[in-house]
Amino acid sequence: MDIEQRLAVYDLTEKQLLTDRIVVPSGVKLTLYAPSHHEHAREGNEQHGSGYNRLFPKSMEDVKRWVGVSDEVGRLSKNCCQSLSDVAFVDSPQAVKDLSPSQRQTLFNIARTYVYGDSTTVSSYLPSINHLIAKFNRYGLAGLFVGHDIDVLPRGILQISASIKVLFADKIRIWRGGAIYLDSSTKIDCASIVGNYHEIHIPQVSSASLLNYLGKTEVVAEGSHV
């Protein structure tokens, strides 16, 4: 798929992409994070070209499409749940609040199975778990959408905060001695990813001002990894 088709999955356009590549310098740790909902209101405060977007799902099907896995992959995982028949009758967000703690946990487990496992095994519960969407839509699912490549240079570290649920890019190259760490189950959506990468010409870092907006940096001690 081309980049326009890939973005259509998230209901986004190229105007909402970060307009520069990200290069993590050698010997530097860059932590990417999503600004809080207080810093960016849901309406009218998204910056074109900032790359930072919040996704507001209308159903659990959107959540699976944006941050989940395919049913084929889900069948290989251990995501499963023990269903209780009475949670099938949840017909409103208020009904979710009225569940007992154990029933509510069961409903969340069913939703997790739907998103990260084989959704066909719990598809009959979709009308019920869709009432959990109000929780997602309070703040939305935060994503960083990069229009170009991401390079993590030798001894560089790219740390992805748990606040970022989707990291979208073209090509990701982890240069020999570099590393990427995830604080949570962030979905990485890229055209390709290569580790132990080596090339004669090392790219120049040119996006310092953008990185100040998207993350924070610190110097990595020689030979250290987090």
Coordinates of N, CA and C in Angstrom, one line a residue:
M1 N 0.8 -1.2 0.0 CA 0.0 0.0 0.0 C 0.9 1.2 0.0
D2 N 0.4 2.3 -0.7 CA 1.2 3.5 -0.6 C 0.8 4.3 0.6
I3 N 1.5 5.4 0.9 CA 1.3 6.1 2.2 C -0.1 6.6 2.4
E4 N -0.7 7.0 1.3 CA -2.1 7.6 1.3 C -3.1 6.5 1.8
Q5 N -2.9 5.2 1.2 CA -3.8 4.1 1.6 C -3.5 3.7 3.0
R6 N -2.3 3.7 3.5 CA -2.0 3.4 4.9 C -2.6 4.4 5.8
L7 N -2.5 5.7 5.5 CA -3.1 6.7 6.4 C -4.7 6.6 6.4
A8 N -5.3 6.1 5.3 CA -6.7 6.0 5.2 C -7.2 5.0 6.3
V9 N -6.4 4.1 6.7 CA -6.8 3.2 7.8 C -7.1 3.9 9.1
Y10 N -6.4 5.0 9.3 CA -6.6 5.8 10.5 C -7.5 7.1 10.2
D11 N -8.1 7.2 9.0 CA -8.9 8.3 8.7 C -8.1 9.6 8.7
L12 N -6.8 9.5 8.3 CA -5.9 10.7 8.3 C -5.5 11.0 6.8
T13 N -4.9 12.2 6.6 CA -4.4 12.5 5.3 C -2.9 12.9 5.5
E14 N -2.2 13.2 4.4 CA -0.8 13.5 4.4 C -0.5 14.9 5.1
K15 N -1.5 15.7 5.2 CA -1.4 17.0 5.8 C -1.1 16.8 7.3
Q16 N -1.5 15.7 7.9 CA -1.3 15.4 9.3 C -0.1 14.7 9.7
L17 N 0.8 14.5 8.7 CA 2.1 13.8 9.0 C 3.1 14.8 9.5
L18 N 4.1 14.3 10.2 CA 5.3 15.1 10.6 C 6.1 15.3 9.3
T19 N 6.4 16.5 9.0 CA 7.0 16.9 7.7 C 8.5 16.7 7.6
D20 N 9.1 16.2 8.7 CA 10.6 15.9 8.6 C 10.9 14.5 9.1
R21 N 12.0 14.0 8.7 CA 12.4 12.7 9.2 C 12.9 12.8 10.7
I22 N 13.0 11.7 11.4 CA 13.5 11.7 12.7 C 14.8 11.0 12.7
V23 N 15.9 11.6 13.2 CA 17.2 11.0 13.3 C 17.6 11.1 14.8
V24 N 17.8 9.9 15.4 CA 18.3 9.9 16.8 C 19.9 9.9 16.7
P25 N 20.5 10.9 17.2 CA 22.0 11.0 17.1 C 22.7 9.9 17.8
S26 N 23.9 9.6 17.4 CA 24.7 8.7 18.1 C 25.0 9.1 19.6
G27 N 24.8 8.2 20.5 CA 25.1 8.6 21.9 C 24.0 9.4 22.6
V28 N 22.8 9.4 22.0 CA 21.7 10.2 22.5 C 20.5 9.3 22.7
K29 N 19.8 9.5 23.8 CA 18.5 8.8 24.0 C 17.4 9.8 23.7
L30 N 16.5 9.5 22.8 CA 15.3 10.3 22.5 C 14.1 9.6 23.0
T31 N 13.3 10.2 23.9 CA 12.1 9.7 24.3 C 10.9 10.4 23.6
L32 N 10.1 9.7 22.9 CA 9.0 10.3 22.2 C 7.7 10.1 23.1
Y33 N 6.9 11.1 23.2 CA 5.7 11.1 24.0 C 4.6 11.9 23.4
A34 N 3.4 11.6 23.8 CA 2.2 12.4 23.3 C 1.9 13.5 24.3
P35 N 1.7 14.7 23.9 CA 1.3 15.8 24.8 C 0.0 15.4 25.4
S36 N -0.2 15.8 26.6 CA -1.5 15.5 27.3 C -2.7 16.2 26.7
H37 N -3.8 15.7 27.1 CA -5.1 16.2 26.5 C -5.3 17.7 26.9
H38 N -4.6 18.1 28.0 CA -4.7 19.5 28.4 C -3.9 20.4 27.5
E39 N -2.8 19.8 26.9 CA -1.9 20.6 26.0 C -2.6 20.7 24.7
H40 N -3.3 19.7 24.3 CA -4.0 19.7 23.0 C -5.4 19.3 23.1
A41 N -6.3 20.3 23.0 CA -7.7 20.1 23.1 C -8.2 19.2 21.9
R42 N -9.3 18.5 22.1 CA -9.8 17.7 21.0 C -10.2 18.4 19.8
E43 N -10.7 19.6 19.9 CA -11.3 20.3 18.8 C -10.4 21.5 18.5
G44 N -9.9 21.6 17.2 CA -9.3 22.9 16.7 C -7.9 23.2 17.2
N45 N -7.2 22.2 17.8 CA -5.9 22.5 18.3 C -4.8 21.6 17.8
E46 N -5.2 20.8 16.8 CA -4.2 20.0 16.1 C -3.4 20.8 15.1
Q47 N -2.1 20.6 15.1 CA -1.2 21.4 14.2 C -1.0 20.6 12.9
H48 N -1.3 21.2 11.8 CA -1.0 20.5 10.5 C 0.5 20.4 10.4
G49 N 1.0 19.2 10.0 CA 2.4 18.9 9.9 C 3.1 18.6 11.2
S50 N 2.4 18.6 12.3 CA 3.0 18.2 13.6 C 3.3 16.8 13.7
G51 N 2.5 15.9 13.0 CA 2.6 14.5 13.2 C 1.9 13.9 14.3
Y52 N 1.5 14.7 15.3 CA 0.8 14.2 16.5 C -0.7 14.3 16.3
N53 N -1.4 13.2 16.4 CA -2.8 13.1 16.2 C -3.5 12.2 17.3
R54 N -4.7 12.6 17.6 CA -5.5 11.7 18.5 C -6.6 11.1 17.7
L55 N -6.7 9.8 17.9 CA -7.8 9.0 17.1 C -8.9 8.8 18.1
F56 N -10.1 9.0 17.6 CA -11.3 8.9 18.4 C -12.2 7.8 17.7
P57 N -12.2 6.6 18.3 CA -12.9 5.5 17.6 C -14.4 5.6 17.8
K58 N -15.1 5.1 16.9 CA -16.6 5.1 17.0 C -17.1 3.7 17.4
S59 N -16.2 2.7 17.3 CA -16.6 1.3 17.7 C -15.3 0.6 18.0
M60 N -15.4 -0.6 18.7 CA -14.3 -1.4 19.0 C -13.6 -1.9 17.7
E61 N -14.4 -1.9 16.6 CA -13.8 -2.3 15.3 C -12.7 -1.3 14.9
D62 N -12.9 0.0 15.2 CA -11.9 1.0 14.9 C -10.7 0.8 15.7
V63 N -10.9 0.4 17.0 CA -9.7 0.2 17.9 C -8.9 -1.0 17.4
K64 N -9.5 -2.0 17.0 CA -8.8 -3.2 16.4 C -8.0 -2.8 15.2
R65 N -8.7 -2.0 14.3 CA -8.1 -1.7 13.0 C -6.9 -0.8 13.3
W66 N -6.9 0.1 14.3 CA -5.9 1.1 14.5 C -4.7 0.5 15.3
V67 N -5.0 -0.2 16.4 CA -3.9 -0.6 17.3 C -3.9 -2.1 17.6
G68 N -4.8 -2.8 17.1 CA -4.9 -4.3 17.3 C -4.1 -5.1 16.3
V69 N -4.4 -6.4 16.3 CA -3.7 -7.3 15.4 C -4.8 -8.0 14.5
S70 N -4.4 -8.6 13.4 CA -5.3 -9.3 12.6 C -5.7 -10.6 13.3
D71 N -6.9 -11.1 12.9 CA -7.4 -12.3 13.5 C -6.4 -13.5 13.3
E72 N -5.7 -13.5 12.1 CA -4.8 -14.5 11.8 C -3.6 -14.5 12.8
V73 N -3.1 -13.3 13.1 CA -2.1 -13.2 14.2 C -2.6 -13.5 15.5
G74 N -3.9 -13.0 15.8 CA -4.5 -13.2 17.1 C -4.7 -14.7 17.4
R75 N -4.9 -15.5 16.4 CA -5.1 -17.0 16.7 C -3.8 -17.6 17.2
L76 N -2.7 -17.0 17.0 CA -1.4 -17.5 17.4 C -1.0 -17.0 18.8
S77 N -1.8 -16.0 19.3 CA -1.5 -15.5 20.6 C -2.3 -16.2 21.7
K78 N -2.0 -15.8 23.0 CA -2.7 -16.4 24.1 C -3.7 -15.5 24.7
N79 N -4.2 -14.5 23.8 CA -5.2 -13.6 24.3 C -6.6 -14.4 24.3
C80 N -7.1 -14.6 25.4 CA -8.4 -15.3 25.5 C -9.1 -14.9 26.8
C81 N -10.3 -15.2 26.9 CA -11.0 -14.8 28.1 C -12.1 -15.8 28.4
Q82 N -12.6 -15.8 29.6 CA -13.7 -16.7 30.0 C -14.9 -15.8 30.1
S83 N -15.9 -16.1 29.2 CA -17.0 -15.2 29.0 C -18.1 -15.5 30.1
L84 N -18.8 -14.5 30.5 CA -19.9 -14.6 31.4 C -21.1 -14.2 30.6
S85 N -22.2 -15.0 30.7 CA -23.3 -14.7 29.8 C -24.0 -13.4 30.1
D86 N -23.9 -13.0 31.4 CA -24.7 -11.8 31.8 C -24.1 -10.5 31.2
V87 N -22.8 -10.5 30.9 CA -22.2 -9.3 30.3 C -22.6 -9.1 28.9
A88 N -23.3 -10.1 28.3 CA -23.8 -9.9 26.9 C -24.9 -9.0 26.8
F89 N -25.5 -8.7 28.0 CA -26.7 -7.8 28.0 C -26.4 -6.4 28.4
V90 N -25.1 -6.0 28.4 CA -24.7 -4.6 28.6 C -25.2 -3.8 27.4
D91 N -26.1 -2.8 27.6 CA -26.7 -2.1 26.5 C -26.5 -0.6 26.5
S92 N -25.6 -0.2 27.4 CA -25.3 1.3 27.6 C -24.1 1.5 28.4
P93 N -23.4 2.6 28.3 CA -22.3 2.9 29.2 C -22.6 2.8 30.7
Q94 N -23.9 3.2 31.0 CA -24.3 3.2 32.4 C -24.4 1.7 32.9
A95 N -24.8 0.8 31.9 CA -24.8 -0.6 32.3 C -23.5 -1.2 32.6
V96 N -22.4 -0.6 31.9 CA -21.1 -1.0 32.3 C -20.7 -0.6 33.7
K97 N -21.1 0.6 34.1 CA -20.8 1.0 35.5 C -21.6 0.2 36.5
D98 N -22.7 -0.3 36.1 CA -23.5 -1.1 37.0 C -23.1 -2.5 37.2
L99 N -22.1 -3.0 36.4 CA -21.6 -4.3 36.6 C -20.7 -4.4 37.8
S100 N -20.6 -5.6 38.4 CA -19.8 -5.9 39.5 C -18.3 -5.8 39.0
P101 N -17.3 -5.6 39.9 CA -15.9 -5.5 39.5 C -15.5 -6.7 38.7
S102 N -15.9 -7.9 39.1 CA -15.5 -9.1 38.3 C -16.1 -9.1 36.9
Q103 N -17.4 -8.7 36.8 CA -18.0 -8.7 35.5 C -17.4 -7.6 34.6
R104 N -17.1 -6.5 35.2 CA -16.5 -5.4 34.4 C -15.1 -5.8 33.9
Q105 N -14.4 -6.5 34.8 CA -13.1 -7.0 34.3 C -13.2 -8.0 33.2
T106 N -14.3 -8.9 33.3 CA -14.5 -9.8 32.2 C -14.8 -9.1 30.9
L107 N -15.6 -8.0 31.0 CA -15.9 -7.2 29.8 C -14.6 -6.6 29.2
F108 N -13.7 -6.1 30.0 CA -12.5 -5.6 29.5 C -11.6 -6.7 28.9
N109 N -11.7 -7.9 29.5 CA -10.9 -9.0 28.9 C -11.5 -9.4 27.6
I110 N -12.8 -9.4 27.4 CA -13.4 -9.7 26.1 C -13.0 -8.7 25.1
A111 N -12.9 -7.4 25.5 CA -12.5 -6.3 24.6 C -11.1 -6.5 24.2
R112 N -10.2 -6.9 25.1 CA -8.8 -7.1 24.8 C -8.6 -8.3 23.8
T113 N -9.4 -9.3 24.0 CA -9.4 -10.4 23.1 C -9.8 -10.0 21.7
Y114 N -10.8 -9.2 21.7 CA -11.3 -8.7 20.4 C -10.3 -7.9 19.6
V115 N -9.5 -7.1 20.4 CA -8.5 -6.2 19.7 C -7.2 -6.9 19.4
Y116 N -6.7 -7.6 20.4 CA -5.4 -8.2 20.3 C -5.4 -9.7 20.0
G117 N -6.6 -10.3 19.9 CA -6.7 -11.8 19.7 C -7.5 -12.0 18.4
D118 N -8.2 -13.2 18.4 CA -9.0 -13.6 17.3 C -10.4 -13.0 17.6
S119 N -10.8 -12.0 17.0 CA -12.1 -11.3 17.3 C -13.3 -12.2 17.0
T120 N -13.1 -13.2 16.1 CA -14.3 -14.0 15.8 C -14.7 -14.9 17.0
T121 N -13.9 -15.1 17.9 CA -14.3 -15.9 19.1 C -15.1 -15.2 20.1
V122 N -15.1 -13.8 20.0 CA -16.0 -13.0 20.9 C -16.8 -12.0 20.1
S123 N -17.0 -12.2 18.9 CA -17.7 -11.2 18.0 C -19.2 -11.0 18.5
S124 N -19.8 -12.0 19.2 CA -21.1 -11.9 19.6 C -21.3 -10.8 20.7
Y125 N -20.1 -10.5 21.4 CA -20.1 -9.5 22.4 C -19.8 -8.1 21.9
L126 N -19.7 -7.9 20.6 CA -19.3 -6.6 20.1 C -20.3 -5.5 20.5
P127 N -21.6 -5.7 20.5 CA -22.5 -4.7 20.9 C -22.3 -4.3 22.4
S128 N -21.8 -5.2 23.2 CA -21.6 -4.9 24.6 C -20.3 -4.2 24.8
I129 N -19.2 -4.6 24.2 CA -17.9 -4.0 24.4 C -17.8 -2.6 23.7
N130 N -18.7 -2.4 22.7 CA -18.7 -1.1 22.1 C -19.1 0.0 23.1
H131 N -19.7 -0.3 24.2 CA -20.1 0.6 25.2 C -18.9 1.0 26.0
L132 N -17.7 0.4 25.8 CA -16.5 0.8 26.4 C -15.8 2.0 25.7
I133 N -16.3 2.3 24.5 CA -15.7 3.3 23.6 C -15.7 4.7 24.3
A134 N -16.7 4.9 25.1 CA -16.7 6.2 25.8 C -15.4 6.4 26.6
K135 N -14.9 5.4 27.2 CA -13.6 5.5 27.9 C -12.5 5.9 26.9
F136 N -12.4 5.3 25.8 CA -11.4 5.7 24.8 C -11.6 7.1 24.3
N137 N -12.8 7.5 24.1 CA -13.1 8.8 23.5 C -13.0 10.0 24.5
R138 N -12.7 9.7 25.7 CA -12.4 10.8 26.7 C -11.2 11.5 26.3
Y139 N -10.1 10.8 25.9 CA -8.9 11.4 25.6 C -8.4 11.0 24.2
G140 N -9.0 9.9 23.6 CA -8.5 9.4 22.3 C -7.3 8.6 22.4
L141 N -6.9 8.0 21.3 CA -5.7 7.1 21.2 C -4.7 8.0 20.5
A142 N -3.6 8.3 21.2 CA -2.6 9.2 20.7 C -1.6 8.4 19.7
G143 N -1.3 9.1 18.6 CA -0.4 8.5 17.7 C 0.6 9.5 17.1
L144 N 1.8 9.1 16.8 CA 2.8 10.0 16.1 C 2.9 9.5 14.7
F145 N 2.6 10.3 13.7 CA 2.6 9.9 12.3 C 3.7 10.7 11.5
V146 N 4.7 9.9 11.2 CA 5.9 10.5 10.5 C 5.9 10.2 9.0
G147 N 6.0 11.2 8.2 CA 5.9 11.1 6.8 C 7.1 10.5 6.1
H148 N 8.3 10.5 6.8 CA 9.5 10.0 6.2 C 10.1 8.9 7.1
D149 N 11.4 8.8 7.0 CA 12.1 7.7 7.7 C 12.5 8.1 9.2
I150 N 12.7 7.0 9.9 CA 13.3 7.2 11.3 C 14.6 6.4 11.3
D151 N 15.7 7.1 11.7 CA 17.0 6.5 11.8 C 17.5 6.6 13.3
V152 N 17.8 5.4 13.8 CA 18.4 5.4 15.2 C 19.9 5.1 15.0
L153 N 20.8 6.1 15.1 CA 22.2 5.9 14.8 C 22.9 5.1 15.8
P154 N 24.2 4.7 15.5 CA 24.9 3.9 16.5 C 25.0 4.5 17.9
R155 N 24.7 3.6 18.9 CA 24.7 4.0 20.3 C 23.5 5.0 20.6
G156 N 22.6 5.2 19.6 CA 21.4 6.0 19.9 C 20.3 5.1 20.4
I157 N 19.4 5.7 21.2 CA 18.3 4.9 21.8 C 17.0 5.7 21.5
L158 N 16.0 5.0 20.9 CA 14.7 5.6 20.7 C 13.7 5.0 21.7
Q159 N 13.2 5.7 22.7 CA 12.3 5.2 23.7 C 10.9 5.7 23.3
I160 N 9.9 4.8 23.2 CA 8.6 5.2 22.8 C 7.7 5.1 24.1
S161 N 7.2 6.3 24.5 CA 6.4 6.3 25.7 C 5.1 5.6 25.5
A162 N 4.6 5.1 26.7 CA 3.3 4.4 26.6 C 2.2 5.3 26.2
S163 N 2.4 6.6 26.2 CA 1.3 7.5 25.8 C 1.1 7.5 24.3
I164 N 2.1 7.0 23.6 CA 1.9 6.9 22.1 C 1.4 5.5 21.8
K165 N 0.3 5.4 21.2 CA -0.3 4.0 20.9 C 0.0 3.6 19.5
V166 N 0.3 4.5 18.6 CA 0.7 4.2 17.2 C 1.9 5.0 16.8
L167 N 2.9 4.4 16.3 CA 4.1 5.1 15.7 C 4.1 4.7 14.2
F168 N 3.8 5.7 13.3 CA 3.6 5.5 11.9 C 4.8 6.1 11.2
A169 N 5.5 5.4 10.3 CA 6.6 6.0 9.5 C 6.7 5.3 8.2
D170 N 7.7 5.8 7.4 CA 8.0 5.1 6.2 C 9.0 4.0 6.5
K171 N 10.3 4.2 6.4 CA 11.3 3.2 6.7 C 11.9 3.5 8.1
I172 N 12.1 2.4 8.9 CA 12.8 2.6 10.2 C 14.1 1.8 10.1
R173 N 15.2 2.5 10.4 CA 16.5 1.8 10.3 C 17.2 2.0 11.7
I174 N 17.5 0.8 12.3 CA 18.2 0.8 13.6 C 19.6 0.5 13.2
W175 N 20.5 1.5 13.3 CA 21.9 1.3 12.9 C 22.6 0.4 13.9
R176 N 23.7 -0.2 13.5 CA 24.4 -1.1 14.3 C 24.8 -0.5 15.6
G177 N 24.3 -1.1 16.7 CA 24.6 -0.5 18.1 C 23.5 0.4 18.6
G178 N 22.5 0.7 17.8 CA 21.4 1.5 18.2 C 20.3 0.6 18.8
A179 N 19.2 1.1 19.3 CA 18.1 0.3 19.9 C 16.8 1.1 19.9
I180 N 15.7 0.4 19.9 CA 14.4 1.0 20.1 C 13.8 0.2 21.2
Y181 N 13.2 1.0 22.2 CA 12.5 0.4 23.3 C 11.1 0.9 23.4
L182 N 10.2 0.0 23.7 CA 8.7 0.4 23.9 C 8.4 0.3 25.4
D183 N 7.7 1.3 25.9 CA 7.2 1.3 27.3 C 5.9 0.5 27.4
S184 N 5.2 0.3 26.3 CA 4.0 -0.4 26.3 C 3.8 -1.1 25.0
S185 N 2.5 -1.5 24.7 CA 2.2 -2.2 23.5 C 1.9 -1.3 22.3
T186 N 2.8 -0.4 22.0 CA 2.7 0.6 20.9 C 2.7 -0.2 19.6
K187 N 1.8 0.2 18.7 CA 1.8 -0.4 17.4 C 2.8 0.4 16.5
I188 N 3.7 -0.3 15.9 CA 4.6 0.3 14.9 C 4.1 -0.1 13.5
D189 N 3.8 0.9 12.8 CA 3.2 0.8 11.4 C 4.2 1.5 10.5
C190 N 5.0 0.7 9.7 CA 6.0 1.2 8.9 C 6.1 0.4 7.6
A191 N 6.7 1.0 6.5 CA 6.8 0.3 5.3 C 7.9 -0.8 5.4
S192 N 8.9 -0.6 6.2 CA 9.9 -1.6 6.5 C 10.7 -1.2 7.7
I193 N 11.3 -2.2 8.4 CA 12.2 -2.0 9.5 C 13.4 -2.9 9.4
V194 N 14.6 -2.3 9.6 CA 15.8 -3.0 9.4 C 16.7 -2.8 10.7
G195 N 17.2 -3.8 11.3 CA 18.1 -3.7 12.4 C 19.5 -4.0 12.0
N196 N 20.4 -3.7 12.9 CA 21.8 -3.9 12.6 C 22.2 -3.2 11.2
Y197 N 21.7 -2.1 11.0 CA 21.9 -1.4 9.7 C 23.2 -0.8 9.6
H198 N 23.8 -0.8 8.4 CA 25.2 -0.2 8.2 C 25.3 0.4 6.9
E199 N 25.8 1.7 6.8 CA 26.0 2.3 5.5 C 27.1 3.3 5.8
I200 N 27.8 3.6 4.7 CA 29.0 4.5 4.8 C 28.6 5.9 5.2
H201 N 27.5 6.4 4.6 CA 27.1 7.8 4.9 C 26.0 7.8 6.0
I202 N 26.4 8.5 7.1 CA 25.5 8.6 8.2 C 24.6 9.9 8.0
P203 N 23.3 9.8 8.2 CA 22.5 11.0 7.9 C 22.7 12.1 9.0
Q204 N 22.5 13.3 8.6 CA 22.7 14.5 9.5 C 21.4 14.7 10.3
V205 N 21.5 15.1 11.5 CA 20.4 15.4 12.3 C 19.9 16.8 12.0
S206 N 18.7 16.9 11.5 CA 18.2 18.2 11.1 C 16.8 18.6 11.7
S207 N 16.3 17.8 12.6 CA 15.0 18.0 13.1 C 15.0 18.4 14.6
A208 N 16.0 19.1 15.1 CA 16.1 19.4 16.5 C 14.9 20.1 17.1
S209 N 14.4 21.1 16.3 CA 13.2 21.9 16.8 C 12.0 21.0 16.9
L210 N 11.8 20.1 15.9 CA 10.6 19.2 16.0 C 10.7 18.3 17.1
L211 N 11.9 17.8 17.4 CA 12.1 16.8 18.5 C 11.9 17.5 19.8
N212 N 12.1 18.8 19.9 CA 11.8 19.5 21.2 C 10.3 19.5 21.4
Y213 N 9.5 19.5 20.4 CA 8.1 19.4 20.5 C 7.6 18.0 20.9
L214 N 8.2 17.0 20.3 CA 7.7 15.7 20.4 C 8.3 14.8 21.5
G215 N 9.5 15.3 22.0 CA 10.1 14.4 23.0 C 11.2 15.1 23.8
K216 N 12.0 14.3 24.5 CA 13.1 14.9 25.3 C 14.3 14.0 25.0
T217 N 15.5 14.6 25.1 CA 16.7 13.9 24.9 C 17.6 13.9 26.1
E218 N 18.5 12.9 26.1 CA 19.6 12.9 27.1 C 20.7 12.1 26.5
V219 N 21.9 12.4 27.1 CA 23.1 11.8 26.6 C 23.2 10.4 27.2
V220 N 23.6 9.4 26.3 CA 23.8 8.0 26.8 C 25.2 7.8 27.1
A221 N 25.5 7.2 28.3 CA 26.9 6.9 28.6 C 27.4 5.8 27.7
E222 N 28.7 5.8 27.5 CA 29.4 4.9 26.6 C 29.1 3.4 26.9
G223 N 28.5 2.7 26.0 CA 28.2 1.3 26.2 C 27.0 1.0 27.0
S224 N 26.2 2.0 27.4 CA 25.1 1.7 28.2 C 23.8 1.5 27.4
H225 N 22.9 0.7 27.9 CA 21.6 0.5 27.4 C 20.6 0.6 28.5
V226 N 19.4 1.1 28.2 CA 18.4 1.1 29.3 C 17.6 -0.2 29.3

